[in-house]
């Protein structure tokens, strides 16, 4: 997948992946979804965002997790 809404720049937020150069981190969007916010709630609270931004942020996060080994606790 080509990401057209996700941007990075070393001089903006230290190169953290953001939504369309808005200085709005992808991780913030993903966290709002994880916290149970609906797309409508996110868009109402952050009018600079668009529905496509949320979808692309989730796709980006899903691919990023596939590329890394995360420290998880093993079940007891």
Coordinates of N, CA and C in Angstrom, one line a residue:
X1 N 0.8 -1.2 0.0 CA 0.0 0.0 0.0 C 0.9 1.2 0.0
X2 N 0.5 2.2 -0.8 CA 1.2 3.5 -0.8 C 0.5 4.4 0.1
X3 N 1.3 5.1 1.0 CA 0.7 6.0 2.0 C 0.9 7.4 1.4
X4 N -0.3 8.0 1.1 CA -0.3 9.4 0.6 C -0.6 10.4 1.7
X5 N -1.2 9.9 2.8 CA -1.6 10.8 3.8 C -0.6 10.8 5.0
X6 N 0.3 9.9 5.0 CA 1.3 9.9 6.1 C 2.6 10.5 5.6
X7 N 3.1 11.5 6.4 CA 4.3 12.2 6.1 C 5.3 12.1 7.2
X8 N 6.6 12.2 6.9 CA 7.6 12.3 7.9 C 8.6 13.3 7.4
X9 N 9.1 14.1 8.4 CA 10.1 15.1 8.1 C 11.0 15.2 9.3
X10 N 12.3 15.2 9.1 CA 13.2 15.3 10.3 C 13.0 16.6 11.1
X11 N 12.6 17.6 10.4 CA 12.4 18.9 11.1 C 11.0 19.1 11.7
X12 N 10.2 18.1 11.6 CA 8.8 18.2 12.2 C 8.6 17.0 13.1
X13 N 8.5 17.3 14.4 CA 8.3 16.3 15.4 C 9.4 15.2 15.4
X14 N 10.6 15.6 15.0 CA 11.7 14.7 15.0 C 11.5 13.5 14.0
X15 N 10.7 13.7 13.0 CA 10.5 12.6 12.0 C 9.4 11.6 12.3
X16 N 8.7 11.9 13.4 CA 7.5 11.0 13.7 C 6.5 11.0 12.6
X17 N 6.0 9.8 12.2 CA 5.0 9.8 11.1 C 3.7 10.6 11.5
X18 N 3.4 11.5 10.7 CA 2.2 12.4 10.9 C 1.2 12.3 9.8
X19 N 0.0 12.9 10.1 CA -1.0 13.0 9.1 C -0.8 14.3 8.3
X20 N -0.6 14.1 7.0 CA -0.5 15.2 6.0 C 0.2 16.4 6.4
X21 N 1.4 16.3 7.0 CA 2.2 17.4 7.5 C 1.4 18.3 8.5
X22 N 0.5 17.8 9.2 CA -0.3 18.6 10.1 C 0.3 18.6 11.5
X23 N 1.4 17.9 11.7 CA 2.0 17.8 13.1 C 1.0 17.1 14.0
X24 N 0.3 16.1 13.4 CA -0.7 15.3 14.1 C -0.2 13.9 13.9
X25 N 0.5 13.3 15.0 CA 1.1 12.0 14.9 C 0.1 10.9 14.6
X26 N 0.5 10.0 13.7 CA -0.3 8.7 13.4 C -0.6 8.0 14.7
X27 N 0.3 8.0 15.7 CA 0.1 7.3 16.9 C -1.0 7.9 17.7
X28 N -1.2 9.2 17.6 CA -2.3 9.8 18.3 C -3.7 9.3 17.7
X29 N -3.8 9.2 16.4 CA -5.0 8.8 15.8 C -5.3 7.3 16.2
X30 N -4.3 6.5 16.2 CA -4.4 5.1 16.5 C -4.8 5.0 18.0
X31 N -4.3 5.8 18.9 CA -4.6 5.7 20.3 C -6.1 6.1 20.5
X32 N -6.5 7.1 19.8 CA -8.0 7.5 19.9 C -8.9 6.4 19.5
X33 N -8.6 5.7 18.4 CA -9.4 4.5 18.0 C -9.3 3.5 19.1
X34 N -8.1 3.2 19.6 CA -7.9 2.2 20.6 C -8.7 2.5 21.9
X35 N -8.8 3.8 22.2 CA -9.6 4.3 23.4 C -11.1 4.2 23.2
X36 N -11.5 3.8 22.0 CA -12.9 3.6 21.7 C -13.7 4.7 21.1
X37 N -12.9 5.7 20.6 CA -13.6 6.9 19.9 C -14.0 6.4 18.6
X38 N -15.2 6.9 18.2 CA -15.7 6.6 16.8 C -15.0 7.5 15.8
X39 N -15.1 7.2 14.6 CA -14.6 8.1 13.5 C -15.2 9.5 13.6
X40 N -16.5 9.5 13.8 CA -17.3 10.7 13.9 C -16.8 11.6 15.1
X41 N -16.5 10.9 16.2 CA -16.0 11.6 17.4 C -14.7 12.2 17.1
X42 N -13.8 11.5 16.5 CA -12.4 11.9 16.2 C -12.5 13.1 15.3
X43 N -13.3 13.0 14.2 CA -13.4 14.1 13.2 C -14.1 15.4 13.8
X44 N -15.0 15.2 14.7 CA -15.7 16.3 15.4 C -14.6 17.0 16.3
X45 N -13.8 16.2 17.0 CA -12.9 16.8 18.0 C -11.7 17.4 17.2
X46 N -11.4 16.9 16.1 CA -10.2 17.4 15.3 C -10.6 17.7 13.9
X47 N -11.2 18.8 13.6 CA -11.7 19.2 12.3 C -10.7 19.2 11.2
X48 N -9.4 19.2 11.5 CA -8.4 19.2 10.4 C -8.3 17.8 9.8
X49 N -8.7 16.8 10.5 CA -8.6 15.4 10.1 C -9.7 15.1 9.1
X50 N -9.5 14.1 8.2 CA -10.5 13.6 7.3 C -10.6 12.1 7.6
X51 N -11.7 11.5 7.1 CA -12.0 10.1 7.3 C -10.9 9.3 6.8
X52 N -10.4 9.6 5.6 CA -9.3 8.9 5.0 C -8.0 8.9 5.8
X53 N -7.8 9.9 6.6 CA -6.6 10.0 7.5 C -6.7 8.9 8.6
X54 N -7.8 8.7 9.1 CA -8.0 7.7 10.2 C -7.7 6.3 9.6
X55 N -8.3 6.0 8.5 CA -8.2 4.7 7.8 C -6.7 4.4 7.5
X56 N -6.0 5.4 6.9 CA -4.6 5.2 6.5 C -3.7 5.1 7.7
X57 N -4.0 5.8 8.8 CA -3.2 5.7 10.0 C -3.3 4.3 10.6
X58 N -4.5 3.7 10.5 CA -4.7 2.3 11.0 C -3.9 1.3 10.1
X59 N -4.0 1.5 8.8 CA -3.2 0.6 7.9 C -1.7 0.8 8.2
X60 N -1.3 2.0 8.3 CA 0.1 2.3 8.6 C 0.6 1.6 9.9
X61 N -0.2 1.7 10.9 CA 0.1 1.1 12.2 C 0.2 -0.4 12.1
X62 N -0.8 -1.0 11.4 CA -0.8 -2.5 11.2 C 0.4 -3.0 10.5
X63 N 0.9 -2.3 9.5 CA 2.1 -2.7 8.7 C 3.3 -2.4 9.6
X64 N 3.3 -1.4 10.4 CA 4.5 -1.1 11.2 C 4.7 -2.2 12.3
X65 N 3.6 -2.7 12.8 CA 3.7 -3.7 13.8 C 4.2 -5.0 13.2
X66 N 3.8 -5.3 12.0 CA 4.3 -6.5 11.3 C 5.8 -6.5 11.1
X67 N 6.4 -5.3 11.1 CA 7.8 -5.2 10.8 C 8.7 -5.2 12.1
X68 N 8.1 -5.3 13.2 CA 8.8 -5.3 14.5 C 8.5 -6.4 15.4
X69 N 9.4 -6.7 16.2 CA 9.2 -7.6 17.3 C 8.9 -6.8 18.6
X70 N 7.7 -7.0 19.1 CA 7.4 -6.2 20.3 C 7.5 -7.0 21.6
X71 N 8.0 -6.3 22.6 CA 8.1 -7.1 23.9 C 6.7 -7.3 24.6
X72 N 6.3 -8.5 24.6 CA 5.0 -8.9 25.2 C 5.3 -9.9 26.3
X73 N 4.5 -9.8 27.3 CA 4.6 -10.8 28.4 C 4.0 -12.1 27.9
X74 N 4.6 -13.2 28.2 CA 4.1 -14.5 27.9 C 3.1 -14.9 28.9
X75 N 2.0 -15.6 28.5 CA 1.0 -16.1 29.5 C 1.6 -17.0 30.6
X76 N 1.1 -16.8 31.8 CA 1.6 -17.6 32.9 C 1.2 -19.1 32.8

